[in-house]
mmCIF file with all atom_site columns, C-alpha atoms in Angstrom:
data_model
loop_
_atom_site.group_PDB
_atom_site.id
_atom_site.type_symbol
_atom_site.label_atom_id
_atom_site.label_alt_id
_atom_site.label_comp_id
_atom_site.label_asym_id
_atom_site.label_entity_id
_atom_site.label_seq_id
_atom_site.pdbx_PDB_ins_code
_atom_site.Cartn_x
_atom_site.Cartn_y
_atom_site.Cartn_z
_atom_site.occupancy
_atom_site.B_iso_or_equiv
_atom_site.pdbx_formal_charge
_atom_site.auth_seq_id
_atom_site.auth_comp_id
_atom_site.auth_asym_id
_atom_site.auth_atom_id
_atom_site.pdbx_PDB_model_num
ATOM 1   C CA . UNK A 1 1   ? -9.906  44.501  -58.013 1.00 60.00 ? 1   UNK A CA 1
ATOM 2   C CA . UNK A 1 2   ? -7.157  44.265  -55.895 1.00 62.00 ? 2   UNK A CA 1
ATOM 3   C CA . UNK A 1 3   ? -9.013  46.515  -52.891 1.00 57.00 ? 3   UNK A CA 1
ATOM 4   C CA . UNK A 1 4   ? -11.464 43.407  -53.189 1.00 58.00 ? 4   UNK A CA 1
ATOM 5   C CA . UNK A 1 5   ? -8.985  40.623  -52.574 1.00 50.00 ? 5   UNK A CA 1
ATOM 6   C CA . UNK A 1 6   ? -7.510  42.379  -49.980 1.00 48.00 ? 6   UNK A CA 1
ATOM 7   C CA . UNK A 1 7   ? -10.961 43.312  -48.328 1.00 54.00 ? 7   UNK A CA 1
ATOM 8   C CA . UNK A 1 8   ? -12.160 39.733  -49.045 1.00 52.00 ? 8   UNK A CA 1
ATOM 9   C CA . UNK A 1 9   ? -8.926  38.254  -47.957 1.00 57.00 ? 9   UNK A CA 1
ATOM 10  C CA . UNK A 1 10  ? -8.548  40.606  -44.545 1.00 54.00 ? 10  UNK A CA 1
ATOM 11  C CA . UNK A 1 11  ? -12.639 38.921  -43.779 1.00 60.00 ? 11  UNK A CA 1
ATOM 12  C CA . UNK A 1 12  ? -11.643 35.472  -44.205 1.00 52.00 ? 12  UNK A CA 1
ATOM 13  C CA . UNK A 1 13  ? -7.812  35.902  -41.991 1.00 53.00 ? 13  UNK A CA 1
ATOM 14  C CA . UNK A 1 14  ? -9.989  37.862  -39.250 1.00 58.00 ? 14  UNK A CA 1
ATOM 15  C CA . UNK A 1 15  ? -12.995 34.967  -39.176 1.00 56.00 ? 15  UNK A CA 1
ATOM 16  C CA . UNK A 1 16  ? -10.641 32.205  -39.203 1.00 52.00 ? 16  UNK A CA 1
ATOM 17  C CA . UNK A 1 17  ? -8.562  33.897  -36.373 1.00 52.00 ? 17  UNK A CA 1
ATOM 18  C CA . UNK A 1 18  ? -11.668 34.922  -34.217 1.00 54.00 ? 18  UNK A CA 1
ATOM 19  C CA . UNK A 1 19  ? -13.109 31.492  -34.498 1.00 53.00 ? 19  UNK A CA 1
ATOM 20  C CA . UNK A 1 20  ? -10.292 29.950  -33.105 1.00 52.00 ? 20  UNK A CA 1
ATOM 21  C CA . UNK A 1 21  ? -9.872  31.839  -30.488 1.00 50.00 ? 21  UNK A CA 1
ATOM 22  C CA . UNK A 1 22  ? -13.053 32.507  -29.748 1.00 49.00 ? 22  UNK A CA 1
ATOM 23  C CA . UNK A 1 23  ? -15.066 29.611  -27.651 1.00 50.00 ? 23  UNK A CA 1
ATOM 24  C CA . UNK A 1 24  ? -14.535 26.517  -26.497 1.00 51.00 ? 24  UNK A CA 1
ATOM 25  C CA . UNK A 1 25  ? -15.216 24.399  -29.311 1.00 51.00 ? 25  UNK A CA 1
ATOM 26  C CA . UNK A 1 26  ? -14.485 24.322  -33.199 1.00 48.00 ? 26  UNK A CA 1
ATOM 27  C CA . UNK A 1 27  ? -15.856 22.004  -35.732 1.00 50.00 ? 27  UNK A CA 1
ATOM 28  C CA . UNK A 1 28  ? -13.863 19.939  -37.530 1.00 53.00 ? 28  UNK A CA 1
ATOM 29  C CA . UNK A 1 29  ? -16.469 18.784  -40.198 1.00 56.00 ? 29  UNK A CA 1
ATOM 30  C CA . UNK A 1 30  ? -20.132 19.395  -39.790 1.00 60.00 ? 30  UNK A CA 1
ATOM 31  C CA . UNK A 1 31  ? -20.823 16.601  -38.006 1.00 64.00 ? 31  UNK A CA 1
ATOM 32  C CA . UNK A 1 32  ? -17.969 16.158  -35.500 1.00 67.00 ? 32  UNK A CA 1
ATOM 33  C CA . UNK A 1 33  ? -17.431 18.789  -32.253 1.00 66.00 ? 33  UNK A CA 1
ATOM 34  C CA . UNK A 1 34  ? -13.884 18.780  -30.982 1.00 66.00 ? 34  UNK A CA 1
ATOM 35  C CA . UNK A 1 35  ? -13.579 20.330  -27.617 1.00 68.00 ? 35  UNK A CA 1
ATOM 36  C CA . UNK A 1 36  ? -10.524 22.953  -27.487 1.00 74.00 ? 36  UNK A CA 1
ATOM 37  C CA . UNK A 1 37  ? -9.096  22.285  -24.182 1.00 80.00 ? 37  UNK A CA 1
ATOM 38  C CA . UNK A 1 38  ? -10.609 18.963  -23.016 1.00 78.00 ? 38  UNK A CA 1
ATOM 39  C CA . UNK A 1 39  ? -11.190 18.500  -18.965 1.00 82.00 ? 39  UNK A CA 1
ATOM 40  C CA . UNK A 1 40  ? -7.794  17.321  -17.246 1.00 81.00 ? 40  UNK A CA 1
ATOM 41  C CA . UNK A 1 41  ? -8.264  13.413  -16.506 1.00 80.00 ? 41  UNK A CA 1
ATOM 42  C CA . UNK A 1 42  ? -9.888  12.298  -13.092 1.00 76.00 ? 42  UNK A CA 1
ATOM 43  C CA . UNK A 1 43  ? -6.982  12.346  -10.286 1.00 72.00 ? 43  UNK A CA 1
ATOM 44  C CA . UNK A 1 44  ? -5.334  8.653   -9.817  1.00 81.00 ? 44  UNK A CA 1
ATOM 45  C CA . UNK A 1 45  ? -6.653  6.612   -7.057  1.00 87.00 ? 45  UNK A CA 1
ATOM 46  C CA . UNK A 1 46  ? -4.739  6.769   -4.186  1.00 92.00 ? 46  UNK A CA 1
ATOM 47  C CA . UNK A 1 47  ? -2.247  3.758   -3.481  1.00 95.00 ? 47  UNK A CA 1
ATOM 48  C CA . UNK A 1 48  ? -2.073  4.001   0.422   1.00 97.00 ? 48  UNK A CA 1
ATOM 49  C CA . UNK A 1 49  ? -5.586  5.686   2.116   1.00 96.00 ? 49  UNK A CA 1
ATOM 50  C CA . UNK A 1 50  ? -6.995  6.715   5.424   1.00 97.00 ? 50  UNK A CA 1
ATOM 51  C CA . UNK A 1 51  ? -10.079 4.187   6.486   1.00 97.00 ? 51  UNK A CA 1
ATOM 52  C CA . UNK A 1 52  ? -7.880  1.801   4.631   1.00 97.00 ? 52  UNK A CA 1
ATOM 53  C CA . UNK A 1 53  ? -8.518  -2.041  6.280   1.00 98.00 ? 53  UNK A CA 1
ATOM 54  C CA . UNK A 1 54  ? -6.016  -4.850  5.113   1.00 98.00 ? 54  UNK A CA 1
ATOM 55  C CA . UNK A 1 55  ? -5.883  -8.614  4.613   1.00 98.00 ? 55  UNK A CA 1
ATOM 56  C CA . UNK A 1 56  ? -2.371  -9.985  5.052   1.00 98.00 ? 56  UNK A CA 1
ATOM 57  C CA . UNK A 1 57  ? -1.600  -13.208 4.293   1.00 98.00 ? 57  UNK A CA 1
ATOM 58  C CA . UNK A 1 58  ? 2.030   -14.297 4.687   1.00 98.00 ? 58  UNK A CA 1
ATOM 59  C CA . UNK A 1 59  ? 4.788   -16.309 5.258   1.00 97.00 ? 59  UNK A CA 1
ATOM 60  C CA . UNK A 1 60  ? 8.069   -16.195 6.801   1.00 96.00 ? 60  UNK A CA 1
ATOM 61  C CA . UNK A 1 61  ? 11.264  -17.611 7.648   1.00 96.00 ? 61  UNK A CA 1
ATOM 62  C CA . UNK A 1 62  ? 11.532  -18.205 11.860  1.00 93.00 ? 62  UNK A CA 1
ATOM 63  C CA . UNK A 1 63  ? 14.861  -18.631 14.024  1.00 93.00 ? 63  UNK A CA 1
ATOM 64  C CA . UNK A 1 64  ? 14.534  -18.816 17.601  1.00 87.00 ? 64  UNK A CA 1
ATOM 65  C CA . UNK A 1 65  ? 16.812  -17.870 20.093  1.00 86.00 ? 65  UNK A CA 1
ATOM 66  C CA . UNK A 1 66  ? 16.789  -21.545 21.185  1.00 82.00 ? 66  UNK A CA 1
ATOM 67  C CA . UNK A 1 67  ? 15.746  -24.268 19.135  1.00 80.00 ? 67  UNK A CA 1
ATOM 68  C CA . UNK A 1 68  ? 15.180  -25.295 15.155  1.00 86.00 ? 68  UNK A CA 1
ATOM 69  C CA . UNK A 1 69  ? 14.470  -22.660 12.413  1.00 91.00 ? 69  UNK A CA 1
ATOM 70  C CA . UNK A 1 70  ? 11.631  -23.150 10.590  1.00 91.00 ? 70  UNK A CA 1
ATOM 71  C CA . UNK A 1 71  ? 8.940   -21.673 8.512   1.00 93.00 ? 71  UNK A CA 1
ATOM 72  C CA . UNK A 1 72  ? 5.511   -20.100 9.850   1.00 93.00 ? 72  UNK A CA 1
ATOM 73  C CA . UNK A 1 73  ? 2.199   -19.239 8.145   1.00 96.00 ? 73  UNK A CA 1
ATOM 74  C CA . UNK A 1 74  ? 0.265   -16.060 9.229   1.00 96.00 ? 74  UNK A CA 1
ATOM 75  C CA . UNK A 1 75  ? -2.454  -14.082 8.587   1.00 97.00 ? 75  UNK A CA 1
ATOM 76  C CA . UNK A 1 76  ? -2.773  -10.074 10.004  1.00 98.00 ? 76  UNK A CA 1
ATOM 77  C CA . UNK A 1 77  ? -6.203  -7.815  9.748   1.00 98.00 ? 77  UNK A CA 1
ATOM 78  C CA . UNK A 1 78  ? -4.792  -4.272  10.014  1.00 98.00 ? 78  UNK A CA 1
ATOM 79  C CA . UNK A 1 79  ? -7.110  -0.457  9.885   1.00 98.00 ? 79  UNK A CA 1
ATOM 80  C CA . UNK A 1 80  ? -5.288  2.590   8.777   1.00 98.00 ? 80  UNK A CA 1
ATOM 81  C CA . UNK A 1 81  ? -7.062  5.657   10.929  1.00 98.00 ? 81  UNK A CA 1
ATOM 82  C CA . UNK A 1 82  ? -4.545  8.009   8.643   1.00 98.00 ? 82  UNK A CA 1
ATOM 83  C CA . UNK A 1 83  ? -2.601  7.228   5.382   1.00 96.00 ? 83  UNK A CA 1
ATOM 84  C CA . UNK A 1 84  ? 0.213   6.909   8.250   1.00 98.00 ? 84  UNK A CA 1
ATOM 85  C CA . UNK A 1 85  ? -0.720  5.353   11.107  1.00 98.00 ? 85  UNK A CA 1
ATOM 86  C CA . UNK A 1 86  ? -2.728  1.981   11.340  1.00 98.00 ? 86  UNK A CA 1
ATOM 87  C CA . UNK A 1 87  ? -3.416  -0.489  14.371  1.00 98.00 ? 87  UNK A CA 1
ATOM 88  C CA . UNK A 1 88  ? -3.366  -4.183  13.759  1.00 98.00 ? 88  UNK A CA 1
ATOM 89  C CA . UNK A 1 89  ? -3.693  -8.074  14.810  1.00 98.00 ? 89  UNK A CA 1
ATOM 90  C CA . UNK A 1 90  ? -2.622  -11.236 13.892  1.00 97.00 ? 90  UNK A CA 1
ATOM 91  C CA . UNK A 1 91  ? -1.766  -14.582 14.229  1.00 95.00 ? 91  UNK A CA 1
ATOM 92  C CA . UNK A 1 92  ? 1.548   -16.816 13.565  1.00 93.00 ? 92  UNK A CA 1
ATOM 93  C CA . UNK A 1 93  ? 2.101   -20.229 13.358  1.00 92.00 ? 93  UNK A CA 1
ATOM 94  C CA . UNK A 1 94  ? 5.607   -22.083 13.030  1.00 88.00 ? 94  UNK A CA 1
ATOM 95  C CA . UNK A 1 95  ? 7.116   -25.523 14.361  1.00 85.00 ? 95  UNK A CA 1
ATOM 96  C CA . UNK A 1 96  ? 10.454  -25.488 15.824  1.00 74.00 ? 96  UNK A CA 1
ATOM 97  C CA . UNK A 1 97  ? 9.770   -29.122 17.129  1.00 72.00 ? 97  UNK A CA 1
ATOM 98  C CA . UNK A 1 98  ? 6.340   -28.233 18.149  1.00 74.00 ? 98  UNK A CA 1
ATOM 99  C CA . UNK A 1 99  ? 3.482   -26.208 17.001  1.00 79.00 ? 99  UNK A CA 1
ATOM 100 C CA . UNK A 1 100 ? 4.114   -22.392 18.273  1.00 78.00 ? 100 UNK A CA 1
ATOM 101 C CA . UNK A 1 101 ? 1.091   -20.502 18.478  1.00 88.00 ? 101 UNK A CA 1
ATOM 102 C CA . UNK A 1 102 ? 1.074   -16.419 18.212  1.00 90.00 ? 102 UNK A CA 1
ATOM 103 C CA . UNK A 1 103 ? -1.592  -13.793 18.921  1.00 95.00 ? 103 UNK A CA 1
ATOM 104 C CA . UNK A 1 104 ? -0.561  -10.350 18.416  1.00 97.00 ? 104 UNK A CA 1
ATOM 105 C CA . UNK A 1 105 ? -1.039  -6.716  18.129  1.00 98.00 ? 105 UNK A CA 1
ATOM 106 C CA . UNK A 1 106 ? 0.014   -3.956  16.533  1.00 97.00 ? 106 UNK A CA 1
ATOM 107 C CA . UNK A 1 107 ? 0.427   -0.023  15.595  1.00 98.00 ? 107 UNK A CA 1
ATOM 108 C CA . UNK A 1 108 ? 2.015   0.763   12.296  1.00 98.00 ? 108 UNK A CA 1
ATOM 109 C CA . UNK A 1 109 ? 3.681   4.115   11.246  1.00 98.00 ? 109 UNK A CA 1
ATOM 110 C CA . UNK A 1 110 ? 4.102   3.885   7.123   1.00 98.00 ? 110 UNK A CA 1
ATOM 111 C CA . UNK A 1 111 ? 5.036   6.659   5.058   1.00 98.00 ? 111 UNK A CA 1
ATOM 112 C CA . UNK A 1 112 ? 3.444   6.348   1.547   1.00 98.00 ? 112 UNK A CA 1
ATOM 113 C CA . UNK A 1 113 ? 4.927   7.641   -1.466  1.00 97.00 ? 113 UNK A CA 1
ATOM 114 C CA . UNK A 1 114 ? 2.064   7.788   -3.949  1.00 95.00 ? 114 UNK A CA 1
ATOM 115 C CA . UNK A 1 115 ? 3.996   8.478   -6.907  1.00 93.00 ? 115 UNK A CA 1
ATOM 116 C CA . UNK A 1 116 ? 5.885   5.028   -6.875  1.00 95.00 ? 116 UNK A CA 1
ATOM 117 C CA . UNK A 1 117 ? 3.068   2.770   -4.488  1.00 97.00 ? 117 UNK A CA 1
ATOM 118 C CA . UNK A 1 118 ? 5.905   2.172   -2.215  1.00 98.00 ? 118 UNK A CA 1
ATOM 119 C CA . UNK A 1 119 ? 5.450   2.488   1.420   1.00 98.00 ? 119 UNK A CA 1
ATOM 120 C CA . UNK A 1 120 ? 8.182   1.512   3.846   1.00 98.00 ? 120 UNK A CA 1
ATOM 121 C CA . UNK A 1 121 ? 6.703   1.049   7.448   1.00 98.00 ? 121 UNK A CA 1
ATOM 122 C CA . UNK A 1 122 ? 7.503   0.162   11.045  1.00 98.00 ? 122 UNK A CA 1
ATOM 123 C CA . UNK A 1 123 ? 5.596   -1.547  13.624  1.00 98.00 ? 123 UNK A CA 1
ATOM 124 C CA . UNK A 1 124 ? 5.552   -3.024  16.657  1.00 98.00 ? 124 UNK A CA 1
ATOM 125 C CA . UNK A 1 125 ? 3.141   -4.605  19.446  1.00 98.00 ? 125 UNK A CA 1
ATOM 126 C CA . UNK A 1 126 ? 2.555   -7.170  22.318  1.00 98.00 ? 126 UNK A CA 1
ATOM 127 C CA . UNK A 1 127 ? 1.086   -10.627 22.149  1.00 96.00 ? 127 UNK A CA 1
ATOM 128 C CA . UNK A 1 128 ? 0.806   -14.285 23.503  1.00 95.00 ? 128 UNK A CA 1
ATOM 129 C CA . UNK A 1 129 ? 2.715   -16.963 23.053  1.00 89.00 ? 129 UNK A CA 1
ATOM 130 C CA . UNK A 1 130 ? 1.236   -20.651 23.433  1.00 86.00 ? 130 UNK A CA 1
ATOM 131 C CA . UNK A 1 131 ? 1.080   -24.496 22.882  1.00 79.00 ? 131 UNK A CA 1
ATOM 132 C CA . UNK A 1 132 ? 5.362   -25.044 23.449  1.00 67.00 ? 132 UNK A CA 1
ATOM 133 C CA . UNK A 1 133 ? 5.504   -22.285 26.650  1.00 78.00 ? 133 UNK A CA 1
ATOM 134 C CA . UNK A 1 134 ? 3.011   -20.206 27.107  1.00 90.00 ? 134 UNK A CA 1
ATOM 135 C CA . UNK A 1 135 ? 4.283   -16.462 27.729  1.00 92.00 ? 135 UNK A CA 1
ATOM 136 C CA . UNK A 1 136 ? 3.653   -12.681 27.041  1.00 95.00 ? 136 UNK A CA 1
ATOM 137 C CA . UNK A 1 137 ? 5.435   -11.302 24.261  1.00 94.00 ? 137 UNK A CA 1
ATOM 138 C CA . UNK A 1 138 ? 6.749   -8.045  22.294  1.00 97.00 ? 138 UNK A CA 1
ATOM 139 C CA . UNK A 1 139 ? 7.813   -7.442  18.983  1.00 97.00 ? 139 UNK A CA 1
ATOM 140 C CA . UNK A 1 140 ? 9.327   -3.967  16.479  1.00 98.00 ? 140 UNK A CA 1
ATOM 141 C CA . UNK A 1 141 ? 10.191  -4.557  12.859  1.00 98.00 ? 141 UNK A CA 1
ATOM 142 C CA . UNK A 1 142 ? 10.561  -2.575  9.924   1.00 98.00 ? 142 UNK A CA 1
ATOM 143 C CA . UNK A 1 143 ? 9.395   -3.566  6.480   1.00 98.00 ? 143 UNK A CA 1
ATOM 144 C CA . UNK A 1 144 ? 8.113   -2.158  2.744   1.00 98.00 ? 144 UNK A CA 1
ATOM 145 C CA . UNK A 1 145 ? 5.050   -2.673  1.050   1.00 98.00 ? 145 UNK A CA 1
ATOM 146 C CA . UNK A 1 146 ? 4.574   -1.780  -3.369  1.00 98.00 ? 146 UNK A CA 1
ATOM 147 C CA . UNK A 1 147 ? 0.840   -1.689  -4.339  1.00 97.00 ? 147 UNK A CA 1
ATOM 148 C CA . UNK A 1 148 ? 0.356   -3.291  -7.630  1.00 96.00 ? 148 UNK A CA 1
ATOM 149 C CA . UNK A 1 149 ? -2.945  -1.961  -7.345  1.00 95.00 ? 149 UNK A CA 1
ATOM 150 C CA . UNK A 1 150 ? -4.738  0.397   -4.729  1.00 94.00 ? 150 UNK A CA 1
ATOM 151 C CA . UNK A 1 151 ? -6.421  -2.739  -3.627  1.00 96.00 ? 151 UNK A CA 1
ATOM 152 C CA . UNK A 1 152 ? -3.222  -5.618  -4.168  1.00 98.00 ? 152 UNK A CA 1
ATOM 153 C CA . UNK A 1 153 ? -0.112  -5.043  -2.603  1.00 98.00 ? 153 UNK A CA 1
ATOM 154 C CA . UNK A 1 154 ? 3.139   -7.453  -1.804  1.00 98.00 ? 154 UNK A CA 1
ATOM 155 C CA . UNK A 1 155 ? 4.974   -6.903  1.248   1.00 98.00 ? 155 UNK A CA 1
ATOM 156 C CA . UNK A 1 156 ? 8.331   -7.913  3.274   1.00 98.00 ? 156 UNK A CA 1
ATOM 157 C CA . UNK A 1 157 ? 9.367   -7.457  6.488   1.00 98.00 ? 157 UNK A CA 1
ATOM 158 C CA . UNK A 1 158 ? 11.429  -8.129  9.752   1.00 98.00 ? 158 UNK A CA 1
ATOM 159 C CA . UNK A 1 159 ? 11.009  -8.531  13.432  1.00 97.00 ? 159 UNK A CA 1
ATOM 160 C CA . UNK A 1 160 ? 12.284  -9.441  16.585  1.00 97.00 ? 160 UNK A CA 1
ATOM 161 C CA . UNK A 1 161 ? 9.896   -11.094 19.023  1.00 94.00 ? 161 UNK A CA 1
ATOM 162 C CA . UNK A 1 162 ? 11.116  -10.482 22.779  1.00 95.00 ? 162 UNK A CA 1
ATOM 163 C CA . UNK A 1 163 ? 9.468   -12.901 25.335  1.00 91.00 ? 163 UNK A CA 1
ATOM 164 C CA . UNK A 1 164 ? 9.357   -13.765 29.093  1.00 89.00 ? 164 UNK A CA 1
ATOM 165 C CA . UNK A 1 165 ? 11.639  -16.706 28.844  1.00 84.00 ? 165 UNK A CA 1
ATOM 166 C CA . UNK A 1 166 ? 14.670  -16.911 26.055  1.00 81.00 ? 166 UNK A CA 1
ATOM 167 C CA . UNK A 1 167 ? 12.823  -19.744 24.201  1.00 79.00 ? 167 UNK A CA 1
ATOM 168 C CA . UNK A 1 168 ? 10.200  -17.694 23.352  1.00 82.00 ? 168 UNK A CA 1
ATOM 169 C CA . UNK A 1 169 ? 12.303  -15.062 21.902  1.00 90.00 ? 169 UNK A CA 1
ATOM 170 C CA . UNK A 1 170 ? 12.811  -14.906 17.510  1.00 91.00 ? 170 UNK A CA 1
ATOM 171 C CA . UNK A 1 171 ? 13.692  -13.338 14.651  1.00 94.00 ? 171 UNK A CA 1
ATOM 172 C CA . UNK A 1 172 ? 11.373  -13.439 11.658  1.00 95.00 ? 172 UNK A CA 1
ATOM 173 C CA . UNK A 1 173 ? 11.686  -12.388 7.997   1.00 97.00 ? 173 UNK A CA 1
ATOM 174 C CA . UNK A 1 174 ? 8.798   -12.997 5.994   1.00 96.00 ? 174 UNK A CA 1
ATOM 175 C CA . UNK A 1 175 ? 6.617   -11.661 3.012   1.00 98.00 ? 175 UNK A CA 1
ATOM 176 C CA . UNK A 1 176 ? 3.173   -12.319 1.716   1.00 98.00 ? 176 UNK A CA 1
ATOM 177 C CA . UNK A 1 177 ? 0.515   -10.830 -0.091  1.00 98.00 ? 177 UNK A CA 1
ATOM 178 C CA . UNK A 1 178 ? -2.071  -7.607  1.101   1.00 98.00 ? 178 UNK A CA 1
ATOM 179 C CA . UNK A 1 179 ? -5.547  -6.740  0.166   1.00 98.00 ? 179 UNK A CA 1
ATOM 180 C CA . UNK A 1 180 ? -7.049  -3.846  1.148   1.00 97.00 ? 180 UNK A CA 1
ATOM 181 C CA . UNK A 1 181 ? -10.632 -2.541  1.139   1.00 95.00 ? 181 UNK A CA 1
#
């Protein structure tokens, strides 16, 4: 009797053991198939991507080298070609007395950390300045950008604007809102 409940006892320990480790799947109750070792979850979309364009809509406080501070208004379509380098243009509006009006463009070097959506970046560019003097103009800044989404980010940044004559010439910090696509 006892040879039976060990030989019964040994068949049930060695088909509970080989099932388990023996496929993918085990069945919880007849009706219900659990997988074992379930397919790792899809990879996160990227925050920051190459063939990335951007919307920038923004705003920012203006001080010229001579005349009023004041507030401007712009707007910015930019193209990543890498997750690191982009090229843009824009447009900036502020009044210092009169209505300044600013064309510009741009190449961007960012450097993405995916983990945290945070990408500081620096840029800078040439453009036209028109409407109080009308003059060519350059510009650097440096600034960060943290993606609330892959597609919605919020931004601040800081630039100098050199120009042909000293009234043309500012400093602007601003911030705003991105979209990209």
């Amino acid at each position: 009797m006892i040879k039976k409940a060990l030989a019964v006892t040994a068949i049930v320990a060695i088909a509970v053991v080989g099932n388990l480790n023996a496929g993918e799947t085990y069945y919880e109750s007849s009706k219900q198939v659990v997988d074992k070792n379930p397919p790792p979850p899809p990879p996160a979309e990227p925050c920051f991507a190459a063939g990335e364009a951007q919307v920038d809509l923004f705003a920012g406080y203006v001080s010229p080298k001579e005349g009023s501070d004041s507030l401007g208004l712009g707007v910015a379509l930019n193209y990543f070609v890498t997750e690191m380098l982009g090229i843009g243009v824009g447009a900036l509006w502020y009044d210092p007395g009169t209505v300044v009006h600013n064309a510009y463009g741009n190449l961007i070097l960012r450097y993405p950390f995916q983990d945290t959506c945070i990408a500081p970046y620096a840029f800078g560019g040439a453009g036209y300045h028109w409407d109080s003097d009308n003059m060519w103009t350059a510009h650097a800044g440096i600034g960060i950008e943290y993606r609330v989404t892959p597609n919605v980010g919020i931004f601040a940044d800081g630039r100098y604007n050199w120009a042909e004559e000293d009234e043309g010439e500012f400093w602007m910090i601003g911030g705003g809102i991105r979209l990209a696509f």
